[in-house]
């Protein structure tokens, strides 16, 4: 695993294969919690945190499943492990690190059924990444989620003062704004290959 | 008996239009956007999700008196995940092309909010048959919305209709319908419509349209209410604490 490879995986996950805007994972929080910049920030930090620990925990579990030829149990076991893990982290934070709990803890339960977390775990396996690359890819996916959330929170705050036709008010205008934000990410396609020349 | 039939029909039809899960309740947005790039994918995804929805609704409703209230969400998740695994195996065995096309979105049916949402909102309060009918109606509503979106996206973005239809028809043997594999209509399609950006755009326009139609029937607008619309709202500490803040 070379440094170039690491950077190329990281940049691909953040820019060209952005989780929200290119793979449609984690759309619910993207549309639902992106009204204010600081809630968007809190949500995305919590998502990055949960994604990283889920990847770290499910990777060894998957090795065990593969060794025992129980691959078909992946979906059931992963969703349970992630749900239990989130509950555990919430309890630990509440008891020992009160300040962190106050800023992140409230978002944790929401993330259990967030498709981005299970999605990143399954995608890492599908790609056959090693543990290190899986973690980097997860970090990139999380940062990509944060970038998309923050940009979109900014776009939405401008949208609130705009004069929109009545039938587009609310969700339709939000979705069309998301479409335009996604167009801007199209511009990144080829950037990673261009930098690393692969 | 007549009354019973009438209410069952009501449970069935509400999922199609009045409470369409995608266009009115705005649930399951991730699979809707991701798998509506071609009509064949949309139908495959719709059928898979409907199967899981009907089966999980039946089992959850049958077990509704056995499952303790405190652990109901994990129990539901296990039931749903089991059916997703079964559907995944069936798709892998009989329709491998569809499995390749849907990829990670097939196992992600587990976290589809429509399924958990119906379990929480309907199946754990109602008898088995009503829950099955509700699941079927919601599933067909989901498939219909997905199909609608996929038709627009595939026609404008790829210039074709039913491209790669043999992927699905292959289940019934070789050369079904004379080897029909879709028709190409536009020679220079607008590729942007099958890219993610087009997905958001078409979804936005469809929601606007359904709002316009809903307005005439005095239905509330389709809207995401942040966390309040999440099916897990009743168990979520964030929503509960926000509600308490409002009360004070």
Coordinates of C-alpha atoms in Angstrom, one line a residue:
Chain A
X1 CA 0.0 0.0 0.0
X2 CA 1.7 3.1 -1.2
X3 CA 1.1 6.7 -0.2
X4 CA -0.1 7.5 -3.7
X5 CA -2.7 4.7 -3.5
X6 CA -3.9 6.0 -0.2
X7 CA -4.4 9.6 -1.5
X8 CA -6.0 8.4 -4.6
X9 CA -8.6 6.3 -2.6
X10 CA -9.2 9.2 -0.2
X11 CA -9.7 11.8 -3.0
X12 CA -11.9 9.5 -5.0
X13 CA -14.1 8.9 -2.0
X14 CA -14.4 12.6 -1.3
X15 CA -14.7 14.1 -4.7
X16 CA -15.4 11.9 -7.7
X17 CA -17.4 9.2 -5.9
X18 CA -19.0 11.5 -3.4
X19 CA -21.3 9.4 -1.2
X20 CA -24.3 11.7 -1.1
X21 CA -24.2 13.4 -4.5
X22 CA -22.9 10.5 -6.6
X23 CA -24.0 7.3 -4.8
X24 CA -27.2 8.6 -3.1
X25 CA -26.3 7.2 0.3
X26 CA -27.4 9.1 3.3
X27 CA -30.0 11.2 1.4
X28 CA -32.3 11.5 4.4
X29 CA -30.0 13.5 6.7
X30 CA -28.7 15.3 3.6
X31 CA -32.2 16.7 2.9
X32 CA -33.5 16.7 6.4
X33 CA -30.8 18.0 8.7
X34 CA -29.1 20.5 6.3
X35 CA -31.1 23.6 7.2
X36 CA -28.4 25.1 9.5
X37 CA -24.7 24.9 9.1
X38 CA -23.9 23.9 12.7
X39 CA -26.4 21.1 12.8
X40 CA -25.1 19.9 9.5
X41 CA -21.6 19.9 11.0
X42 CA -22.6 18.0 14.1
X43 CA -24.4 15.4 12.1
X44 CA -21.5 14.9 9.7
X45 CA -18.9 14.6 12.5
X46 CA -21.2 12.0 14.2
X47 CA -21.5 10.1 10.9
X48 CA -17.7 10.1 10.3
X49 CA -17.2 8.8 13.8
X50 CA -19.8 6.0 13.5
X51 CA -18.6 5.0 10.0
X52 CA -15.0 4.7 11.2
X53 CA -15.8 2.5 14.3
X54 CA -18.3 0.4 12.3
X55 CA -15.7 -0.3 9.6
X56 CA -13.1 -1.1 12.3
X57 CA -15.4 -3.6 14.0
X58 CA -17.1 -5.2 11.0
X59 CA -13.8 -5.9 9.2
X60 CA -12.5 -8.6 11.6
X61 CA -16.1 -10.0 11.9
X62 CA -16.2 -10.4 8.2
X63 CA -12.9 -12.2 8.2
X64 CA -14.4 -14.6 10.7
X65 CA -17.6 -15.1 8.6
X66 CA -15.6 -15.8 5.5
X67 CA -13.4 -18.3 7.4
X68 CA -16.5 -20.2 8.6
X69 CA -18.3 -19.9 5.2
X70 CA -21.1 -17.9 6.6
X71 CA -21.0 -14.9 4.1
X72 CA -24.7 -15.0 3.7
X73 CA -25.2 -13.7 7.3
X74 CA -23.3 -10.5 6.5
X75 CA -26.4 -8.3 6.2
X76 CA -28.0 -9.5 9.4
X77 CA -24.9 -9.4 11.5
X78 CA -23.6 -6.1 10.2
X79 CA -26.8 -4.2 10.8
X80 CA -27.1 -5.7 14.4
X81 CA -23.5 -4.9 15.2
X82 CA -23.8 -1.4 13.9
X83 CA -27.0 -0.8 15.9
X84 CA -25.5 -2.3 19.1
X85 CA -22.3 -0.3 18.6
X86 CA -24.1 3.0 18.3
X87 CA -26.1 2.3 21.4
X88 CA -22.9 1.4 23.3
X89 CA -21.1 4.5 22.1
X90 CA -24.0 6.6 23.2
X91 CA -24.0 5.1 26.7
X92 CA -20.2 5.4 27.1
X93 CA -20.2 9.0 25.9
X94 CA -23.1 9.9 28.2
X95 CA -21.4 8.5 31.2
X96 CA -17.8 9.6 30.7
X97 CA -17.4 12.3 28.1
X98 CA -20.4 14.6 28.8
X99 CA -19.3 17.5 26.7
X100 CA -18.8 15.3 23.6
X101 CA -22.1 13.7 24.2
X102 CA -23.9 17.0 24.3
X103 CA -22.5 18.0 20.9
X104 CA -22.6 14.6 19.1
X105 CA -24.7 12.2 21.1
X106 CA -28.1 13.6 20.0
X107 CA -27.3 12.6 16.5
X108 CA -26.2 9.0 17.2
X109 CA -29.6 7.2 17.3
X110 CA -30.5 8.6 13.9
X111 CA -27.4 7.1 12.3
X112 CA -28.3 3.5 13.1
X113 CA -30.6 3.2 10.1
X114 CA -28.7 5.6 8.0
X115 CA -27.9 3.8 4.7
X116 CA -24.5 5.5 4.5
X117 CA -23.0 3.5 7.4
X118 CA -24.1 0.1 6.2
X119 CA -23.4 1.2 2.7
X120 CA -19.7 2.1 3.3
X121 CA -19.2 -1.2 5.1
X122 CA -20.7 -3.3 2.3
X123 CA -18.9 -1.2 -0.4
X124 CA -15.5 -1.8 1.3
X125 CA -16.1 -5.6 1.2
X126 CA -17.3 -5.5 -2.4
X127 CA -14.1 -3.7 -3.5
X128 CA -12.1 -6.2 -1.5
X129 CA -10.0 -3.5 0.3
X130 CA -7.5 -4.4 3.0
X131 CA -8.1 -3.1 6.5
X132 CA -6.0 0.0 6.0
X133 CA -7.5 1.0 2.7
X134 CA -11.0 0.3 4.1
X135 CA -10.4 2.8 6.9
X136 CA -9.1 5.4 4.5
X137 CA -12.0 4.9 2.1
X138 CA -14.4 5.2 5.1
X139 CA -12.7 8.4 6.2
X140 CA -13.0 9.7 2.7
X141 CA -16.7 8.8 2.4
X142 CA -17.3 10.5 5.7
X143 CA -15.5 13.7 4.7
X144 CA -17.3 13.6 1.4
X145 CA -20.6 13.4 3.3
X146 CA -19.5 16.4 5.4
X147 CA -18.4 18.5 2.4
X148 CA -21.7 17.8 0.7
X149 CA -23.7 18.6 3.8
X150 CA -21.8 21.9 4.4
X151 CA -22.0 23.1 0.8
X152 CA -25.7 22.2 0.7
X153 CA -26.5 23.9 4.0
X154 CA -25.0 27.1 2.5
X155 CA -27.0 26.7 -0.7
X156 CA -30.2 26.2 1.3
X157 CA -29.7 29.3 3.4
X158 CA -29.6 31.3 0.2
X159 CA -32.6 29.5 -1.1
X160 CA -34.6 30.6 1.9
X161 CA -34.5 34.2 0.9
X162 CA -35.1 33.5 -2.8
X163 CA -38.4 34.2 -4.6
X164 CA -39.6 30.7 -5.7
X165 CA -42.7 29.9 -7.6
X166 CA -45.4 28.6 -5.3
X167 CA -45.6 25.0 -6.7
X168 CA -41.8 24.6 -6.3
X169 CA -41.7 25.8 -2.7
X170 CA -40.3 23.4 -0.1
X171 CA -39.0 20.0 -1.1
X172 CA -39.1 20.4 -4.9
X173 CA -36.8 23.5 -4.8
X174 CA -34.5 21.7 -2.3
X175 CA -34.2 18.7 -4.7
X176 CA -33.5 20.9 -7.7
X177 CA -30.8 22.8 -5.6
X178 CA -29.3 19.4 -4.8
X179 CA -29.3 18.6 -8.4
X180 CA -27.3 21.7 -9.2
X181 CA -24.9 21.0 -6.3
X182 CA -24.4 17.5 -7.8
X183 CA -23.7 19.0 -11.2
X184 CA -20.8 20.9 -9.6
X185 CA -19.4 17.6 -8.4
X186 CA -19.5 16.2 -11.9
X187 CA -16.7 18.6 -12.7
X188 CA -14.4 16.6 -10.5
X189 CA -14.6 13.4 -12.6
X190 CA -11.2 12.6 -13.9
X191 CA -9.4 14.9 -11.4
X192 CA -8.0 12.0 -9.4
X193 CA -6.8 10.1 -12.5
X194 CA -5.3 13.4 -13.7
X195 CA -3.3 14.0 -10.5
X196 CA -2.1 10.4 -10.0
X197 CA -1.9 9.4 -13.6
X198 CA -3.4 5.9 -13.1
Chain B
X1 CA -67.9 -8.9 5.9
X2 CA -68.7 -6.2 3.3
X3 CA -67.3 -3.6 5.6
X4 CA -64.2 -5.7 6.2
X5 CA -63.5 -6.0 2.4
X6 CA -64.1 -2.2 2.0
X7 CA -61.5 -1.4 4.7
X8 CA -59.0 -3.8 3.2
X9 CA -59.4 -2.1 -0.2
X10 CA -58.8 1.2 1.5
X11 CA -55.5 -0.1 3.1
X12 CA -54.4 -1.3 -0.3
X13 CA -55.2 1.8 -2.3
X14 CA -53.9 4.4 0.1
X15 CA -50.3 3.2 -0.6
X16 CA -50.8 3.8 -4.3
X17 CA -51.8 7.4 -4.3
X18 CA -53.0 9.2 -1.2
X19 CA -50.1 8.0 1.0
X20 CA -47.6 7.0 -1.8
X21 CA -44.4 6.3 0.2
X22 CA -42.1 8.0 -2.3
X23 CA -44.1 10.9 -3.6
X24 CA -46.2 11.8 -0.6
X25 CA -44.4 10.5 2.5
X26 CA -40.9 11.1 1.0
X27 CA -39.5 7.8 2.4
X28 CA -36.9 5.6 0.8
X29 CA -35.4 8.4 -1.2
X30 CA -32.0 6.7 -1.5
X31 CA -33.1 3.6 -3.5
X32 CA -35.5 5.8 -5.5
X33 CA -32.7 8.0 -6.7
X34 CA -30.1 5.3 -7.1
X35 CA -32.0 2.6 -8.9
X36 CA -34.2 4.7 -11.2
X37 CA -31.6 4.9 -14.0
X38 CA -33.3 2.2 -16.0
X39 CA -36.8 0.8 -16.1
X40 CA -35.6 -2.8 -15.6
X41 CA -33.6 -1.9 -12.5
X42 CA -36.6 0.0 -11.1
X43 CA -38.9 -2.9 -11.6
X44 CA -36.4 -5.3 -10.1
X45 CA -35.8 -3.1 -7.1
X46 CA -39.6 -2.5 -6.7
X47 CA -40.4 -6.2 -6.7
X48 CA -37.5 -7.0 -4.3
X49 CA -38.6 -4.3 -1.8
X50 CA -42.3 -5.3 -2.1
X51 CA -41.5 -8.9 -1.3
X52 CA -39.5 -7.9 1.8
X53 CA -42.2 -5.4 2.8
X54 CA -45.1 -7.9 2.6
X55 CA -43.2 -10.7 4.3
X56 CA -41.8 -8.6 7.1
X57 CA -45.2 -7.0 7.7
X58 CA -46.8 -10.4 8.0
X59 CA -44.3 -11.7 10.5
X60 CA -44.1 -8.5 12.5
X61 CA -47.8 -8.3 12.7
X62 CA -48.1 -12.0 13.7
X63 CA -45.5 -11.5 16.5
X64 CA -46.8 -8.1 17.6
X65 CA -48.0 -9.5 21.0
X66 CA -44.9 -11.5 21.6
X67 CA -42.2 -8.9 21.0
X68 CA -41.6 -6.7 24.1
X69 CA -42.1 -3.0 23.4
X70 CA -38.6 -2.0 24.5
X71 CA -36.7 -4.2 22.1
X72 CA -39.1 -3.9 19.2
X73 CA -36.9 -2.0 16.9
X74 CA -33.9 -4.4 17.0
X75 CA -36.4 -7.3 16.6
X76 CA -37.9 -5.6 13.5
X77 CA -34.5 -5.1 12.1
X78 CA -33.6 -8.7 12.5
X79 CA -36.8 -9.9 10.8
X80 CA -36.4 -7.4 8.0
X81 CA -32.7 -8.3 7.5
X82 CA -33.6 -12.1 7.4
X83 CA -36.0 -11.5 4.5
X84 CA -33.6 -9.2 2.7
X85 CA -31.0 -12.0 2.9
X86 CA -33.5 -14.5 1.5
X87 CA -34.4 -12.1 -1.4
X88 CA -30.7 -11.4 -2.0
X89 CA -30.1 -15.2 -2.4
X90 CA -33.1 -15.6 -4.7
X91 CA -31.9 -12.7 -6.9
X92 CA -28.3 -14.0 -7.0
X93 CA -29.5 -17.4 -8.0
X94 CA -32.1 -16.6 -10.6
X95 CA -31.4 -13.1 -11.9
X96 CA -27.6 -12.6 -11.5
X97 CA -27.7 -9.7 -14.0
X98 CA -30.1 -7.8 -11.8
X99 CA -27.9 -8.5 -8.7
X100 CA -24.9 -7.0 -10.6
X101 CA -26.9 -3.9 -11.6
X102 CA -28.4 -3.2 -8.2
X103 CA -25.1 -4.0 -6.4
X104 CA -25.0 -2.7 -2.8
X105 CA -28.5 -1.3 -3.0
X106 CA -30.0 -4.7 -2.7
X107 CA -28.7 -5.5 0.8
X108 CA -29.5 -1.8 1.7
X109 CA -33.2 -2.6 1.5
X110 CA -32.6 -3.4 5.2
X111 CA -32.3 0.3 6.0
X112 CA -35.0 1.4 3.6
X113 CA -37.2 3.7 5.8
X114 CA -40.4 2.5 4.1
X115 CA -40.1 -1.0 5.5
X116 CA -39.2 -0.1 9.1
X117 CA -41.7 2.8 8.9
X118 CA -44.6 0.5 7.9
X119 CA -43.6 -2.0 10.7
X120 CA -43.6 0.8 13.2
X121 CA -46.7 2.7 12.0
X122 CA -48.9 -0.2 10.8
X123 CA -47.9 -3.8 11.3
X124 CA -47.4 -3.6 15.0
X125 CA -50.9 -2.4 15.6
X126 CA -52.9 -4.3 13.0
X127 CA -53.9 -7.9 12.3
X128 CA -52.0 -10.1 9.8
X129 CA -54.2 -9.8 6.7
X130 CA -54.5 -6.0 7.0
X131 CA -50.7 -5.7 7.4
X132 CA -50.1 -7.9 4.4
X133 CA -52.5 -5.8 2.3
X134 CA -50.9 -2.6 3.6
X135 CA -47.5 -3.9 2.7
X136 CA -48.6 -4.9 -0.8
X137 CA -50.2 -1.5 -1.4
X138 CA -47.2 0.4 -0.2
X139 CA -44.8 -1.9 -2.1
X140 CA -46.7 -1.4 -5.4
X141 CA -46.9 2.4 -4.7
X142 CA -43.1 2.4 -4.3
X143 CA -42.6 0.4 -7.5
X144 CA -45.0 2.6 -9.4
X145 CA -43.2 5.8 -8.3
X146 CA -39.8 4.2 -9.1
X147 CA -41.1 3.1 -12.5
X148 CA -42.4 6.5 -13.3
X149 CA -39.1 8.1 -12.5
X150 CA -37.1 5.5 -14.3
X151 CA -39.2 5.9 -17.5
X152 CA -38.5 9.6 -17.6
X153 CA -34.8 9.2 -16.8
X154 CA -34.2 6.3 -19.2
X155 CA -36.1 7.9 -22.0
X156 CA -34.4 11.3 -21.7
X157 CA -31.0 10.0 -20.5
X158 CA -30.4 6.9 -22.5
X159 CA -33.0 7.4 -25.3
X160 CA -34.4 3.9 -24.8
X161 CA -37.3 2.1 -23.1
X162 CA -36.9 -1.2 -21.3
X163 CA -33.3 -1.5 -22.3
X164 CA -31.7 -4.9 -21.2
X165 CA -35.2 -6.3 -20.6
X166 CA -33.8 -9.8 -20.9
X167 CA -32.0 -9.3 -17.6
X168 CA -35.4 -9.7 -15.9
X169 CA -37.2 -11.8 -18.5
X170 CA -34.3 -14.3 -18.4
X171 CA -36.0 -15.9 -15.4
X172 CA -38.7 -17.4 -17.6
X173 CA -36.2 -19.0 -20.0
X174 CA -34.3 -17.9 -23.1
X175 CA -35.8 -15.8 -25.8
X176 CA -39.0 -14.8 -24.0
X177 CA -41.1 -12.3 -26.0
X178 CA -39.0 -13.0 -29.0
X179 CA -35.8 -11.9 -27.3
X180 CA -37.2 -8.4 -26.7
X181 CA -34.4 -6.3 -25.3
X182 CA -35.8 -2.8 -25.2
X183 CA -36.2 -0.2 -27.9
X184 CA -34.1 2.8 -28.7
X185 CA -36.0 6.0 -29.6
X186 CA -33.7 9.0 -29.2
X187 CA -30.3 8.8 -30.9
X188 CA -28.7 11.6 -29.1
X189 CA -29.9 11.3 -25.5
X190 CA -29.3 13.9 -22.7
X191 CA -26.9 11.8 -20.6
X192 CA -27.3 14.2 -17.6
X193 CA -30.6 12.5 -16.8
X194 CA -29.1 9.2 -15.9
X195 CA -26.4 10.9 -13.9
X196 CA -27.0 11.7 -10.2
X197 CA -27.9 15.3 -11.0
X198 CA -30.7 14.3 -13.3
X199 CA -32.0 12.0 -10.6
X200 CA -32.4 14.8 -8.1
X201 CA -34.0 17.0 -10.8
X202 CA -36.6 14.5 -12.0
X203 CA -37.4 13.6 -8.4
X204 CA -37.9 17.3 -7.6
X205 CA -40.2 17.8 -10.6
X206 CA -42.2 14.7 -9.7
X207 CA -42.7 15.9 -6.1
X208 CA -43.8 19.3 -7.4
X209 CA -46.3 17.6 -9.7
X210 CA -47.7 15.4 -6.9
X211 CA -48.0 18.4 -4.7
X212 CA -49.9 20.2 -7.4
X213 CA -52.3 17.2 -7.8
X214 CA -52.5 16.9 -4.0
X215 CA -53.4 20.5 -3.7
X216 CA -56.7 20.0 -5.6
X217 CA -57.6 17.2 -3.3
X218 CA -56.7 19.3 -0.2
X219 CA -53.9 17.0 0.8
X220 CA -50.9 18.4 2.7
X221 CA -47.7 19.0 0.8
X222 CA -45.0 16.4 0.6
X223 CA -42.3 17.6 3.0
X224 CA -39.4 16.4 4.9
X225 CA -39.7 17.5 8.4
X226 CA -36.1 16.7 9.4
X227 CA -36.0 14.2 12.1
X228 CA -39.8 14.4 12.8
X229 CA -40.6 12.4 9.7
X230 CA -38.1 9.6 10.6
X231 CA -39.9 6.3 11.4
X232 CA -37.8 6.0 14.5
X233 CA -38.8 9.4 15.8
X234 CA -40.6 7.9 18.8
X235 CA -37.5 6.1 20.0
X236 CA -34.9 8.8 19.2
X237 CA -33.5 10.8 22.0
X238 CA -32.9 13.9 19.8
X239 CA -36.5 14.2 18.7
X240 CA -37.8 13.5 22.2
X241 CA -35.5 16.1 23.8
X242 CA -36.5 18.6 21.1
X243 CA -40.1 18.0 21.9
X244 CA -39.5 18.6 25.6
X245 CA -37.7 21.8 24.8
X246 CA -40.7 23.0 22.9
X247 CA -43.0 22.2 25.8
X248 CA -40.9 24.2 28.2

